[in-house]
Amino acid sequence: MSSSLRFDRGHTDDLMAFLMASPSPYHAVATAAERLEKAGFRQVEETAAWDGTSGGKYVLRGGAIVAWYVPEGAAAHTPYRIVGAHTDSPNLRVKPLPDTGAYGWRQIAVEIYGGTLLNTWLDRDLGLAGRISLRDGTQRLVNIDRPLLRVPQLAVHLDRSANPDGLKLDRQKHMQPIWGLGDVEEGDLIRFVAEESGVDAEDVTGWDLMPHPVEPPAYLGRDRELLAGPRMDNLLSVHSATAALAAVAGQPDAELPYIPVMAAFDHEENGSQSDTGADGPLLGTVLERSVFARGGTYEDRARAFAGTVCLSSDTGHAVHPNYAERHDPTHHPVVNGGPILKVNVNMRYATDGSGRAVFAAACQKADVPWQTFVSNNSMPCGTTIGPITAARHGIQTVDIGVAILSMHSARELCGADDPYLLANAMTAFLAG
């Protein structure tokens, strides 16, 4: 590997700031949009008519963002190069009637979102973030980023079997956070959130709120070669994709044979079936409207999609030193070994041989090392937005990512070099 691509502390420091600024999918897309604005992109409204001008543009919808850069003189049938990711992470979500409690404890009723490792949420200091919807139809971001909630674990004295037999958690009974003392009062949480947000509680008519760990990301290891933090599945990919798109948009237009795109969706952790998920029409609609805004026809749209390639970027599994038998015996991705190519012949990942070649070419161009991940045949294989994107839009898709440990934990672990290496590979791919 080129010495110029060794660990870039500035990039990983910036990832840590991105994670802290993005405690919910809604914050993640707002943070990405702010960075794209600084790179010259401008927001376009879905309800407005679009023009065919060149330059950087983006669409926001809930917890999803699609951004693209049209080079000067791009033909209507110009293919796209897409990096896809998702903004949501497994966590706890506040229920519609949130105020609960018992025995003098005031608690918050929560629902489990995605495949959360429940035990990792115990005994952590938690804040509260998300968005509130107001009576006038507007929405406002909420981020109470201080210790507010806690899911207390039962003392070992009251559960002697916890250590020898393993902790057993009931998703309904054992995961409700405490946030104070006293009698339960209906409407109390939303009144508190409204006050923190500077609005009247009577004006809050809806909410999408979620606890988040307030402990900041941190380097660890003898040589600070590791990074621990929340929501790296999959904000690590969102951050790298945002940086890569901004970098490509700064290159001369004449050097861009494709239209580079970044698409970050919500709800991947529960199947992607929503208006802001990868299984919805958002990406296809944006790409088609871009073709038509540049004077294209359906034939141009078909030609553009036929030449398009998408990198679906999501975190994957590094070999775990304590559970090596859970991994494929000949595929052992390691941290700081560069991005991984995900392969599954049953199409849980969308990668095939030709997609492998596209990814290998991008890594070679960027002088970035890369690895391959395959699941152990005896273990079920996860999936990503990759197969969904390929099937819904007829777009060649390649599944990649960064190898991590503790996936779906409240605090995950990756190599400190890998985010920078991923961003470099993405930049080379988007630039063609």
Coordinates of C-alpha atoms in Angstrom, one line a residue:
M1 CA 0.0 0.0 0.0
S2 CA 1.2 3.5 -0.8
S3 CA 2.6 5.4 2.2
S4 CA 0.4 8.3 1.2
L5 CA -2.7 6.3 2.0
R6 CA -1.7 5.3 5.5
F7 CA -3.9 6.2 8.4
D8 CA -5.3 9.8 7.9
R9 CA -6.0 11.0 11.4
G10 CA -8.0 14.0 10.0
H11 CA -10.4 11.8 8.1
T12 CA -11.1 9.5 11.1
D13 CA -11.3 12.5 13.5
D14 CA -14.0 13.8 11.1
L15 CA -15.8 10.5 11.2
M16 CA -15.9 10.8 15.0
A17 CA -17.4 14.3 14.7
F18 CA -20.0 13.0 12.2
L19 CA -21.1 10.2 14.5
M20 CA -21.5 12.6 17.4
A21 CA -23.5 15.0 15.2
S22 CA -25.8 12.2 14.0
P23 CA -27.6 10.5 16.8
S24 CA -30.6 9.7 14.6
P25 CA -31.1 9.1 10.8
Y26 CA -32.7 12.6 10.6
H27 CA -29.5 14.2 12.0
A28 CA -27.3 12.0 9.8
V29 CA -28.9 13.3 6.6
A30 CA -28.9 16.9 7.9
T31 CA -25.2 16.6 8.7
A32 CA -24.4 15.1 5.3
A33 CA -26.4 17.9 3.6
E34 CA -24.5 20.5 5.5
R35 CA -21.2 19.1 4.3
L36 CA -22.5 18.9 0.7
E37 CA -23.7 22.5 0.9
K38 CA -20.1 23.5 1.8
A39 CA -19.0 21.6 -1.4
G40 CA -21.3 23.7 -3.6
F41 CA -24.4 21.4 -3.7
R42 CA -27.9 22.8 -3.4
Q43 CA -31.1 21.2 -2.2
V44 CA -33.9 20.6 -4.7
E45 CA -37.5 20.1 -3.5
E46 CA -39.3 17.0 -4.8
T47 CA -42.5 19.1 -5.2
A48 CA -40.8 21.6 -7.5
A49 CA -40.0 21.4 -11.2
W50 CA -36.4 20.4 -11.8
D51 CA -34.1 22.0 -14.4
G52 CA -31.3 20.4 -16.4
T53 CA -28.5 22.6 -15.0
S54 CA -25.2 21.1 -14.1
G55 CA -23.7 21.0 -10.6
G56 CA -24.4 19.3 -7.3
K57 CA -27.9 18.7 -6.1
Y58 CA -29.5 16.7 -3.3
V59 CA -33.0 15.6 -2.1
L60 CA -33.9 15.1 1.5
R61 CA -36.8 12.9 2.6
G62 CA -37.1 12.0 6.3
G63 CA -34.0 10.0 7.2
A64 CA -32.9 9.6 3.6
I65 CA -30.7 11.7 1.2
V66 CA -29.9 11.3 -2.5
A67 CA -27.2 13.6 -3.8
W68 CA -25.7 13.8 -7.3
Y69 CA -23.3 15.9 -9.4
V70 CA -24.1 16.6 -13.1
P71 CA -20.9 17.5 -15.0
E72 CA -21.1 20.3 -17.5
G73 CA -22.4 19.0 -20.9
A74 CA -23.4 15.6 -19.5
A75 CA -25.7 13.8 -22.0
A76 CA -29.1 12.7 -21.0
H77 CA -28.1 9.0 -21.3
T78 CA -24.9 9.4 -19.2
P79 CA -24.7 6.5 -16.8
Y80 CA -24.5 6.9 -13.0
R81 CA -22.0 5.7 -10.5
I82 CA -23.8 5.3 -7.2
V83 CA -22.6 4.7 -3.7
G84 CA -25.4 3.4 -1.5
A85 CA -25.6 3.2 2.3
H86 CA -28.1 3.4 5.1
T87 CA -28.6 5.9 7.9
D88 CA -30.4 3.8 10.5
S89 CA -28.9 1.7 13.3
P90 CA -30.4 -0.9 15.6
N91 CA -31.6 0.8 18.8
L92 CA -34.5 1.6 21.0
R93 CA -37.4 3.8 19.8
V94 CA -39.9 5.7 21.9
K95 CA -43.5 4.4 21.7
P96 CA -46.5 6.6 20.9
L97 CA -47.6 6.6 24.6
P98 CA -44.2 6.9 26.2
D99 CA -44.9 7.7 29.9
T100 CA -44.7 4.6 32.1
G101 CA -43.1 3.4 35.3
A102 CA -43.7 1.6 38.6
Y103 CA -42.7 1.6 42.3
G104 CA -41.7 5.2 42.2
W105 CA -39.6 5.0 39.1
R106 CA -40.5 7.1 36.0
Q107 CA -39.7 5.2 32.8
I108 CA -40.0 5.6 29.0
A109 CA -41.8 3.0 27.0
V110 CA -39.6 1.9 24.1
E111 CA -39.9 -0.5 21.2
I112 CA -36.9 -2.5 19.9
Y113 CA -35.8 -1.4 16.4
G114 CA -33.8 -3.8 14.2
G115 CA -31.5 -6.6 15.4
T116 CA -30.3 -4.9 18.5
L117 CA -27.7 -6.6 20.8
L118 CA -29.9 -5.8 23.8
N119 CA -27.3 -6.4 26.5
T120 CA -25.1 -3.6 25.1
W121 CA -27.8 -1.0 26.0
L122 CA -27.7 -1.9 29.7
D123 CA -26.2 0.4 32.2
R124 CA -25.3 3.1 29.7
D125 CA -25.9 6.8 30.0
L126 CA -28.4 7.6 27.2
G127 CA -29.5 10.8 25.6
L128 CA -32.6 11.3 23.5
A129 CA -32.7 12.4 19.8
G130 CA -34.9 12.4 16.7
R131 CA -37.5 14.7 15.4
I132 CA -40.8 16.3 16.4
S133 CA -43.6 17.2 14.1
L134 CA -45.5 20.5 14.8
R135 CA -49.1 21.5 14.3
D136 CA -48.1 23.9 11.5
G137 CA -46.7 21.0 9.4
T138 CA -43.0 21.7 10.1
Q139 CA -40.5 19.4 11.8
R140 CA -37.7 20.1 14.2
L141 CA -34.7 18.1 15.1
V142 CA -34.2 17.1 18.7
N143 CA -30.9 16.2 20.3
I144 CA -30.7 16.0 24.1
D145 CA -27.1 15.0 24.2
R146 CA -26.6 14.5 27.9
P147 CA -27.2 11.6 30.4
L148 CA -31.0 11.4 30.7
L149 CA -32.0 7.7 30.5
R150 CA -30.6 4.4 31.7
V151 CA -31.7 0.8 31.3
P152 CA -30.5 -0.7 34.6
Q153 CA -29.4 -4.3 34.7
L154 CA -30.5 -6.6 37.5
A155 CA -27.9 -7.1 40.2
V156 CA -26.1 -10.5 40.0
H157 CA -27.3 -11.2 43.6
L158 CA -30.8 -11.4 42.3
D159 CA -29.9 -13.5 39.2
R160 CA -27.2 -16.0 40.1
S161 CA -27.6 -17.7 36.8
A162 CA -26.7 -14.7 34.7
N163 CA -22.9 -15.5 34.6
P164 CA -22.9 -19.3 34.2
D165 CA -26.0 -19.6 32.0
G166 CA -26.0 -16.3 30.1
L167 CA -28.1 -13.2 30.5
K168 CA -31.7 -13.6 29.4
L169 CA -33.6 -10.4 28.5
D170 CA -37.3 -10.0 27.9
R171 CA -37.7 -7.4 25.1
Q172 CA -40.9 -6.1 26.6
K173 CA -40.2 -6.2 30.4
H174 CA -36.5 -5.5 30.7
M175 CA -35.6 -2.8 28.2
Q176 CA -37.7 0.2 29.5
P177 CA -35.3 3.0 30.5
I178 CA -35.7 5.0 33.7
W179 CA -35.5 8.7 33.6
G180 CA -36.5 9.9 37.1
L181 CA -38.5 9.4 40.2
G182 CA -42.1 10.1 41.1
D183 CA -45.5 9.3 39.8
V184 CA -46.2 8.7 36.1
E185 CA -47.7 11.7 34.4
E186 CA -49.2 11.4 30.9
G187 CA -47.6 13.7 28.4
D188 CA -44.6 14.3 30.7
L189 CA -41.9 13.2 28.2
I190 CA -43.2 15.2 25.3
R191 CA -43.6 18.3 27.5
F192 CA -40.0 17.9 28.5
V193 CA -38.8 17.4 24.9
A194 CA -40.9 20.5 23.8
E195 CA -39.3 22.6 26.5
E196 CA -35.8 21.5 25.4
S197 CA -36.7 22.3 21.8
G198 CA -38.1 25.8 22.6
V199 CA -41.7 25.0 21.4
D200 CA -45.1 24.7 23.1
A201 CA -46.0 21.1 24.0
E202 CA -49.5 21.7 22.6
D203 CA -47.9 22.3 19.2
V204 CA -46.2 18.9 19.1
T205 CA -48.4 16.5 17.3
G206 CA -46.0 13.7 16.4
W207 CA -42.6 12.4 17.2
D208 CA -39.9 10.0 16.1
L209 CA -37.5 9.8 19.1
M210 CA -34.8 7.3 20.1
P211 CA -32.3 7.0 23.0
H212 CA -28.6 7.2 22.1
P213 CA -25.4 6.6 24.0
V214 CA -23.8 9.8 25.0
E215 CA -20.2 8.4 25.3
P216 CA -18.2 9.9 22.5
P217 CA -16.2 7.8 20.0
A218 CA -12.6 7.1 21.0
Y219 CA -9.4 5.6 19.7
L220 CA -8.1 2.6 21.6
G221 CA -5.4 0.1 21.4
R222 CA -1.7 0.3 22.2
D223 CA -1.0 2.4 19.1
R224 CA -4.5 3.9 18.9
E225 CA -5.0 1.8 15.8
L226 CA -8.7 1.0 16.7
L227 CA -11.8 3.1 16.8
A228 CA -14.8 2.5 19.1
G229 CA -18.1 4.3 18.6
P230 CA -21.8 4.2 18.1
R231 CA -23.8 3.8 14.9
M232 CA -20.8 2.8 12.7
D233 CA -23.2 0.4 11.1
N234 CA -23.8 2.3 8.9
L235 CA -22.9 5.9 9.4
L236 CA -19.3 5.0 8.7
S237 CA -20.3 4.3 5.1
V238 CA -22.5 7.4 4.9
H239 CA -19.6 9.6 6.1
S240 CA -17.2 8.1 3.5
A241 CA -19.8 8.4 0.7
T242 CA -20.4 12.0 1.5
A243 CA -16.7 12.8 1.6
A244 CA -16.1 10.9 -1.7
L245 CA -19.0 12.6 -3.5
A246 CA -17.7 16.1 -2.4
A247 CA -14.2 15.2 -3.5
V248 CA -15.3 14.0 -7.0
A249 CA -17.5 17.1 -7.4
G250 CA -14.3 19.1 -7.0
Q251 CA -12.6 17.5 -9.9
P252 CA -12.8 19.0 -13.5
D253 CA -16.0 18.1 -15.2
A254 CA -14.2 16.9 -18.3
E255 CA -12.7 14.1 -16.2
L256 CA -16.0 12.7 -15.1
P257 CA -17.4 10.1 -17.5
Y258 CA -20.3 9.3 -15.2
I259 CA -22.8 11.2 -12.9
P260 CA -21.6 10.4 -9.4
V261 CA -24.4 9.7 -6.8
M262 CA -24.6 9.2 -3.1
A263 CA -27.8 7.5 -1.8
A264 CA -28.3 7.0 2.0
F265 CA -31.6 5.3 2.9
D266 CA -33.5 4.8 6.2
H267 CA -35.0 1.5 7.5
E268 CA -32.4 -0.9 6.2
E269 CA -32.3 -2.6 9.6
N270 CA -35.9 -3.7 9.3
G271 CA -36.2 -4.5 5.7
S272 CA -36.0 -1.2 3.7
Q273 CA -39.8 -1.2 2.9
S274 CA -40.8 2.4 3.4
D275 CA -40.9 5.6 1.4
T276 CA -37.4 6.4 2.6
G277 CA -36.0 2.9 2.3
A278 CA -34.1 1.3 -0.5
D279 CA -37.1 -0.8 -1.4
G280 CA -39.1 2.3 -2.1
P281 CA -39.1 4.4 -5.3
L282 CA -36.9 7.3 -4.1
L283 CA -33.6 6.5 -5.9
G284 CA -35.3 5.5 -9.1
T285 CA -37.4 8.6 -9.2
V286 CA -34.5 10.9 -8.6
L287 CA -32.4 9.3 -11.3
E288 CA -35.2 9.3 -13.8
R289 CA -36.1 13.0 -13.1
S290 CA -32.4 13.9 -13.6
V291 CA -32.5 12.2 -17.0
F292 CA -35.8 13.9 -18.0
A293 CA -34.7 17.3 -16.7
R294 CA -31.8 17.2 -19.1
G295 CA -34.2 16.7 -22.0
G296 CA -33.9 12.9 -22.0
T297 CA -36.4 10.3 -23.2
Y298 CA -37.4 6.9 -21.8
E299 CA -34.8 5.5 -24.2
D300 CA -32.1 7.8 -22.6
R301 CA -33.3 6.6 -19.2
A302 CA -32.9 2.9 -20.2
R303 CA -29.4 3.6 -21.6
A304 CA -28.3 5.4 -18.5
F305 CA -29.5 2.7 -16.1
A306 CA -28.0 -0.1 -18.3
G307 CA -24.5 1.5 -17.9
T308 CA -25.0 2.3 -14.2
V309 CA -23.1 0.6 -11.3
C310 CA -23.8 0.9 -7.6
L311 CA -21.5 0.1 -4.7
S312 CA -23.7 -0.9 -1.7
S313 CA -21.5 0.0 1.3
D314 CA -22.3 -1.5 4.7
T315 CA -20.3 -2.8 7.5
G316 CA -19.3 -6.4 7.6
H317 CA -17.7 -8.9 10.0
A318 CA -14.0 -8.9 10.8
V319 CA -12.8 -12.3 12.1
H320 CA -13.4 -12.4 15.8
P321 CA -10.4 -13.8 17.7
N322 CA -12.6 -15.5 20.4
Y323 CA -15.1 -17.0 17.9
A324 CA -13.0 -17.8 14.8
E325 CA -15.1 -21.0 14.2
R326 CA -18.1 -18.8 13.4
H327 CA -16.3 -17.5 10.3
D328 CA -15.5 -19.1 6.9
P329 CA -12.2 -21.0 7.4
T330 CA -10.5 -19.5 4.3
H331 CA -12.0 -15.9 4.4
H332 CA -10.8 -13.9 7.4
P333 CA -11.2 -10.2 6.9
V334 CA -9.0 -8.2 9.4
V335 CA -9.4 -4.6 10.6
N336 CA -7.1 -2.1 8.9
G337 CA -6.8 -4.5 5.9
G338 CA -8.9 -2.3 3.6
P339 CA -12.5 -2.5 2.5
I340 CA -14.2 -5.9 2.1
L341 CA -16.0 -7.3 -0.9
K342 CA -19.1 -9.2 0.2
V343 CA -20.0 -12.3 -1.7
N344 CA -22.9 -14.7 -1.4
V345 CA -24.0 -17.0 -4.3
N346 CA -27.6 -17.0 -3.0
M347 CA -27.6 -13.3 -3.6
R348 CA -27.9 -12.1 -0.1
Y349 CA -25.2 -9.9 -1.4
A350 CA -25.5 -8.6 -5.0
T351 CA -21.8 -9.1 -5.9
D352 CA -20.9 -11.2 -9.0
G353 CA -17.7 -11.7 -10.9
S354 CA -18.1 -8.7 -13.1
G355 CA -18.9 -6.5 -10.1
R356 CA -15.8 -7.8 -8.4
A357 CA -13.8 -6.6 -11.3
V358 CA -15.3 -3.1 -11.0
F359 CA -14.5 -2.9 -7.4
A360 CA -11.0 -4.3 -7.9
A361 CA -10.3 -1.7 -10.5
A362 CA -11.4 1.2 -8.2
C363 CA -9.2 -0.1 -5.4
Q364 CA -6.2 -0.5 -7.7
K365 CA -6.7 3.1 -9.0
A366 CA -6.8 4.4 -5.4
D367 CA -3.9 2.1 -4.4
V368 CA -6.1 0.7 -1.6
P369 CA -5.9 -2.9 -0.4
W370 CA -9.1 -4.9 -0.2
Q371 CA -10.4 -8.2 1.2
T372 CA -13.2 -10.7 0.6
F373 CA -16.0 -11.7 3.0
V374 CA -18.0 -15.0 2.7
S375 CA -20.2 -16.4 5.4
N376 CA -19.6 -19.7 7.0
N377 CA -21.9 -22.2 5.2
S378 CA -23.2 -23.3 8.6
M379 CA -24.3 -19.7 9.5
P380 CA -27.1 -17.7 8.1
C381 CA -25.9 -14.8 5.9
G382 CA -27.1 -11.2 6.4
T383 CA -28.1 -8.9 3.6
T384 CA -28.0 -5.3 2.6
I385 CA -29.6 -2.7 0.3
G386 CA -27.5 -4.3 -2.5
P387 CA -29.9 -7.0 -3.7
I388 CA -32.8 -4.7 -3.3
T389 CA -31.2 -2.0 -5.4
A390 CA -30.2 -4.4 -8.1
A391 CA -33.6 -6.0 -8.4
R392 CA -35.7 -2.8 -8.1
H393 CA -33.8 -0.7 -10.6
G394 CA -32.1 -3.3 -12.8
I395 CA -28.7 -1.8 -11.8
Q396 CA -25.5 -3.7 -11.5
T397 CA -24.7 -3.7 -7.8
V398 CA -21.6 -4.7 -5.8
D399 CA -21.7 -5.2 -2.0
I400 CA -18.7 -3.8 -0.1
G401 CA -18.0 -2.3 3.3
V402 CA -15.6 -2.1 6.3
A403 CA -14.9 -5.1 8.6
I404 CA -15.9 -4.4 12.2
L405 CA -16.5 -6.2 15.5
S406 CA -19.5 -5.9 17.8
M407 CA -21.9 -5.3 14.9
H408 CA -25.3 -4.1 16.1
S409 CA -23.9 -3.3 19.5
A410 CA -24.5 0.1 21.0
R411 CA -20.8 0.6 20.6
E412 CA -19.0 -1.0 17.7
L413 CA -15.3 -1.4 16.8
C414 CA -13.3 -0.9 13.6
G415 CA -9.8 -0.3 12.5
A416 CA -8.8 3.4 12.5
D417 CA -7.3 3.2 9.0
D418 CA -10.3 1.6 7.3
P419 CA -12.7 4.6 7.0
Y420 CA -10.1 6.5 5.1
L421 CA -9.3 3.6 2.8
L422 CA -13.0 3.1 2.1
A423 CA -13.4 6.8 1.2
N424 CA -10.5 6.6 -1.2
A425 CA -11.9 3.5 -2.9
M426 CA -15.3 5.2 -3.2
T427 CA -13.8 8.3 -4.7
A428 CA -11.9 6.3 -7.3
F429 CA -15.1 4.4 -8.1
L430 CA -17.3 7.6 -8.4
A431 CA -14.7 9.3 -10.6
G432 CA -14.7 6.3 -13.0

